[in-house]
JSON list of C-alpha atoms in Angstrom, two decimals:
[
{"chain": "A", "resi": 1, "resn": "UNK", "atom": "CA", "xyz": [-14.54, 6.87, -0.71]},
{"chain": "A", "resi": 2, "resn": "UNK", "atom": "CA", "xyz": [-14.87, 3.82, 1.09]},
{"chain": "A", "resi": 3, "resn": "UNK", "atom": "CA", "xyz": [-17.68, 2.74, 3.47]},
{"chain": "A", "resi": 4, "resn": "UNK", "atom": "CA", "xyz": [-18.10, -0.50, 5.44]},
{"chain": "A", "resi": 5, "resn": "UNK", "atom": "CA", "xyz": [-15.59, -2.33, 7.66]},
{"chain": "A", "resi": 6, "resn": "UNK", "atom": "CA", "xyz": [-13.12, -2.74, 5.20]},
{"chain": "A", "resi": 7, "resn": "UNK", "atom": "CA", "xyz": [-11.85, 0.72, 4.92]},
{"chain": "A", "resi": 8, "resn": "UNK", "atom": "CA", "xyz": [-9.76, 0.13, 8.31]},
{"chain": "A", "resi": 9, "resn": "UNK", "atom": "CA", "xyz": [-7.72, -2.71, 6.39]},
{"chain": "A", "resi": 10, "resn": "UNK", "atom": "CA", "xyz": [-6.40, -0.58, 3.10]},
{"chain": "A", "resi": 11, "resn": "UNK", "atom": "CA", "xyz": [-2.87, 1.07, 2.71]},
{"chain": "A", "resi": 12, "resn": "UNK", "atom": "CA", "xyz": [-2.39, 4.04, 0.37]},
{"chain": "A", "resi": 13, "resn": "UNK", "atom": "CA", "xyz": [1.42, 3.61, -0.88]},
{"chain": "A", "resi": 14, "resn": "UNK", "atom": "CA", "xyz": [3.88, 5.26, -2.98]},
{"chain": "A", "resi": 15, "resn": "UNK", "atom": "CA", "xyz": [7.36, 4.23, -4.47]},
{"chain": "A", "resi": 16, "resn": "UNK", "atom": "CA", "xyz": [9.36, 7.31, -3.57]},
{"chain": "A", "resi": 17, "resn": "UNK", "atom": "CA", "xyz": [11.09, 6.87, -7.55]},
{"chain": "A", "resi": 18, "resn": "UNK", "atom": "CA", "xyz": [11.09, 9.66, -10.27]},
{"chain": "A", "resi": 19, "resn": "UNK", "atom": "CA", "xyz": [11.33, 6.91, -12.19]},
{"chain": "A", "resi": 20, "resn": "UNK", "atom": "CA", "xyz": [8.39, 4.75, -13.82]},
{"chain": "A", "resi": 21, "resn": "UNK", "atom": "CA", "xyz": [7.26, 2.14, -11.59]},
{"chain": "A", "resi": 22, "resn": "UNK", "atom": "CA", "xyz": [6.31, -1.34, -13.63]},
{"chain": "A", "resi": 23, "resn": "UNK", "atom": "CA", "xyz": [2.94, -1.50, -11.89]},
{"chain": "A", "resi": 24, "resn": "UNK", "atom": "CA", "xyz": [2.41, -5.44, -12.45]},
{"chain": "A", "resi": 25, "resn": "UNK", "atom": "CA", "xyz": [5.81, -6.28, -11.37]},
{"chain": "A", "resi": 26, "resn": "UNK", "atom": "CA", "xyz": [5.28, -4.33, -7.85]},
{"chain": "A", "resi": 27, "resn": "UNK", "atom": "CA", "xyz": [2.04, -6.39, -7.59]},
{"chain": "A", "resi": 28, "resn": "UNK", "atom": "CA", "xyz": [3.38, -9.50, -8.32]},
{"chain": "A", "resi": 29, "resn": "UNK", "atom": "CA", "xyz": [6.57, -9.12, -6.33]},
{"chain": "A", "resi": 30, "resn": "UNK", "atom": "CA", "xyz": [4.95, -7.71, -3.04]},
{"chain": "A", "resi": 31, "resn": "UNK", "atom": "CA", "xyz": [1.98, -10.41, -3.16]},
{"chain": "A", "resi": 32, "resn": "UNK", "atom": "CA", "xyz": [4.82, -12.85, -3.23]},
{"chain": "A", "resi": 33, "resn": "UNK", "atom": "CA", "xyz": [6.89, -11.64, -0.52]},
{"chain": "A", "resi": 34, "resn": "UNK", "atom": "CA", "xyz": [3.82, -11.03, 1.97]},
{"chain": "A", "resi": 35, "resn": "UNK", "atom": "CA", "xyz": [1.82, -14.15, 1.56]},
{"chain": "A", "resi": 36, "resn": "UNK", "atom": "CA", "xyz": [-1.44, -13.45, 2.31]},
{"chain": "A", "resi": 37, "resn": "UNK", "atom": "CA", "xyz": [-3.57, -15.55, 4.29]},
{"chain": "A", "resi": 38, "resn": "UNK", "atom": "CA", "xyz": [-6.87, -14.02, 2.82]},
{"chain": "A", "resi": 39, "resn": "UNK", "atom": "CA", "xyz": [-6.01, -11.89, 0.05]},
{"chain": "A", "resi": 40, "resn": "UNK", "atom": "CA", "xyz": [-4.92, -8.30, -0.78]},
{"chain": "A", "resi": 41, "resn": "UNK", "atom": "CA", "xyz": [-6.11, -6.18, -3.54]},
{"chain": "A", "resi": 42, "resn": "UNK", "atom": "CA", "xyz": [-3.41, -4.33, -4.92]},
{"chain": "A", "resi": 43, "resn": "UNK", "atom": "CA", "xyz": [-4.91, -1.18, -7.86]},
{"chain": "A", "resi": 44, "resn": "UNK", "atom": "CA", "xyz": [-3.46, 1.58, -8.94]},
{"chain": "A", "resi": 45, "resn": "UNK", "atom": "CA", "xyz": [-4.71, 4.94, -8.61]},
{"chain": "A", "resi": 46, "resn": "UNK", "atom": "CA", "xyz": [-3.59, 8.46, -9.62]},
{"chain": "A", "resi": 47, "resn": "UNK", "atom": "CA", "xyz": [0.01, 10.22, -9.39]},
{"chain": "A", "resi": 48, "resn": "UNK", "atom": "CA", "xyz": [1.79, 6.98, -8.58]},
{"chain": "A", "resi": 49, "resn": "UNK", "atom": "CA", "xyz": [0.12, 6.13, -5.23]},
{"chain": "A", "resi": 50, "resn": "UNK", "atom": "CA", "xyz": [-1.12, 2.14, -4.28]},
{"chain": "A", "resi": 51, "resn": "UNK", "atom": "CA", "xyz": [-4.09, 1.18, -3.19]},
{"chain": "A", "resi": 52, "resn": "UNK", "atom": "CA", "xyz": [-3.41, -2.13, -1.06]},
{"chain": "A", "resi": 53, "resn": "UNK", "atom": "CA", "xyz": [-6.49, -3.62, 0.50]},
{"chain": "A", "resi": 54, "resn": "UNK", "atom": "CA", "xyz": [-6.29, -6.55, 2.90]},
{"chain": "A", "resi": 55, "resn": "UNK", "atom": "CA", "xyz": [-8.93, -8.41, 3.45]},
{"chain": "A", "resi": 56, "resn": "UNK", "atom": "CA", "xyz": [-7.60, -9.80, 6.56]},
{"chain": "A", "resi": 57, "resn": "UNK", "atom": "CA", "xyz": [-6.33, -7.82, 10.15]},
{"chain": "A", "resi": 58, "resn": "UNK", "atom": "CA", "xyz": [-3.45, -10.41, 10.10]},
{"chain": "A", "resi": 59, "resn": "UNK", "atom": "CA", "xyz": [-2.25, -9.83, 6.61]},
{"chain": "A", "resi": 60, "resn": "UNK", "atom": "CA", "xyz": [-2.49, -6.35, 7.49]},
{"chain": "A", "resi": 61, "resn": "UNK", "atom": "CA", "xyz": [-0.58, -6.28, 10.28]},
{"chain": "A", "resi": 62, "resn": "UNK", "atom": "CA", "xyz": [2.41, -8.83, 9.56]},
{"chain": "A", "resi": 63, "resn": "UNK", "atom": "CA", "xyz": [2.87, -5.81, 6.20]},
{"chain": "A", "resi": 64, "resn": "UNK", "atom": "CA", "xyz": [3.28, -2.94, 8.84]},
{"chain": "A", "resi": 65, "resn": "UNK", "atom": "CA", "xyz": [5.49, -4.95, 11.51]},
{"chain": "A", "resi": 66, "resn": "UNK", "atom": "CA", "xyz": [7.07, -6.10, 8.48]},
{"chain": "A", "resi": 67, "resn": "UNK", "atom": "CA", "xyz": [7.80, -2.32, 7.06]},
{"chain": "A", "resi": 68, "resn": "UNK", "atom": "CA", "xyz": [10.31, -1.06, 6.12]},
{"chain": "A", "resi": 69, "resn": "UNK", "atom": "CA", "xyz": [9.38, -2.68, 2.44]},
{"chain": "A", "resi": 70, "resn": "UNK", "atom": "CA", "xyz": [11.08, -1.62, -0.99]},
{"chain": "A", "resi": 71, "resn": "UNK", "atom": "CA", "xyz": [11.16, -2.26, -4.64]},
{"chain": "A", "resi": 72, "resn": "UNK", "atom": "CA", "xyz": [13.73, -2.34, -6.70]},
{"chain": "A", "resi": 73, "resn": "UNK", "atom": "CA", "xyz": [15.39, -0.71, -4.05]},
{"chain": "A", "resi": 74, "resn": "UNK", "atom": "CA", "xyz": [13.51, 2.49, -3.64]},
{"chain": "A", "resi": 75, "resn": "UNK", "atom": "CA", "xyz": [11.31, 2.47, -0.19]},
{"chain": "A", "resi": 76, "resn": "UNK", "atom": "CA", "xyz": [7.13, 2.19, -0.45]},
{"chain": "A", "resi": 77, "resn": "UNK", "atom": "CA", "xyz": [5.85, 4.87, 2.00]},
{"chain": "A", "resi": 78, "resn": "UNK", "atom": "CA", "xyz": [2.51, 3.67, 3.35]},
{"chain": "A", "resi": 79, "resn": "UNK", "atom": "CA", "xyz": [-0.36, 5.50, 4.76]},
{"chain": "A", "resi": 80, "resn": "UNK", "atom": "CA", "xyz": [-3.03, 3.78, 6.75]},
{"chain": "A", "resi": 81, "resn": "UNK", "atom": "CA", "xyz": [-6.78, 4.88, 5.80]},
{"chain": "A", "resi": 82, "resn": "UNK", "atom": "CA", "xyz": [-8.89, 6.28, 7.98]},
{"chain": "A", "resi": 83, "resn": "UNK", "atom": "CA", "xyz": [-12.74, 6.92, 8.16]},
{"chain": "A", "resi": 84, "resn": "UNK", "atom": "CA", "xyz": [-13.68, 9.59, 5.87]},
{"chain": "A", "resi": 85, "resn": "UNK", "atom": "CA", "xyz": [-10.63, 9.69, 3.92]},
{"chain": "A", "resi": 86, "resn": "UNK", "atom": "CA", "xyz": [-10.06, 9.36, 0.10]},
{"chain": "A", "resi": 87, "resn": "UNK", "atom": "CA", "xyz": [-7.04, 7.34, -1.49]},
{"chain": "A", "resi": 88, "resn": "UNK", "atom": "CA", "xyz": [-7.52, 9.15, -4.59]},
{"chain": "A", "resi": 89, "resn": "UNK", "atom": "CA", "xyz": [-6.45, 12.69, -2.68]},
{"chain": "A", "resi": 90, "resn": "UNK", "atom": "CA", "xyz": [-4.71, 11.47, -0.11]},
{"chain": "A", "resi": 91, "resn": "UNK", "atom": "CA", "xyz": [-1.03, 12.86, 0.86]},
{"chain": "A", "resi": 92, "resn": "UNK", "atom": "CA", "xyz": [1.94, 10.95, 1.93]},
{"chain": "A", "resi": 93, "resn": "UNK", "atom": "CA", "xyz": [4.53, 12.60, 4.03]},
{"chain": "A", "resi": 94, "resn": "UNK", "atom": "CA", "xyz": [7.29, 11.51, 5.31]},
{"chain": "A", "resi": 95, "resn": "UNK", "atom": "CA", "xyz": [10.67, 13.20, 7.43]},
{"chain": "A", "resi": 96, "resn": "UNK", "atom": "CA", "xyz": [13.84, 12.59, 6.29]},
{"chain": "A", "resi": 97, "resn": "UNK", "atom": "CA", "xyz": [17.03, 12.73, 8.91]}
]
């Protein structure tokens, strides 16, 4: 879990693929396109979710006004973290119309 005043900055994401994602290719390609004025972490963690951690409230901001965001043209679902919550068990839902 995370603890100091970071955790408000971190995204847990997903790829909604059945297919492999290429992990360093989605890391490469998404630090490109957002150009971060600080930095952002970007790790994998289990059953395909993203751990993206800005280091910035700017960076972080200018990635959710900037959302909708895909990859290889399957959408990346994102779920702010919130006190108390783990990435590692968190679930992503979304509504489909």
């Amino acid at each position: 879990m995370f603890a100091g005043p970071e955790y408000g900055l971190c995204l847990v994401g997903q790829v909604l693929t059945d297919s492999i994602v290429n992990f360093p290719s989605l890391k490469n390609t998404l630090a490109d396109l957002w150009h971060p004025l600080r930095e952002v972490s970007i790790m994998e963690i289990e059953d395909k979710y993203i751990l993206f951690r800005f280091y910035s409230k700017i960076d972080l901001k200018r990635v959710m006004d900037g959302m909708p965001w895909f990859f290889n043209r399957h959408l990346i679902v994102f779920h702010r973290l919130i006190r108390g919550e783990d990435p590692s068990i968190d679930s992503l839902w979304i509504i489909v119309f």
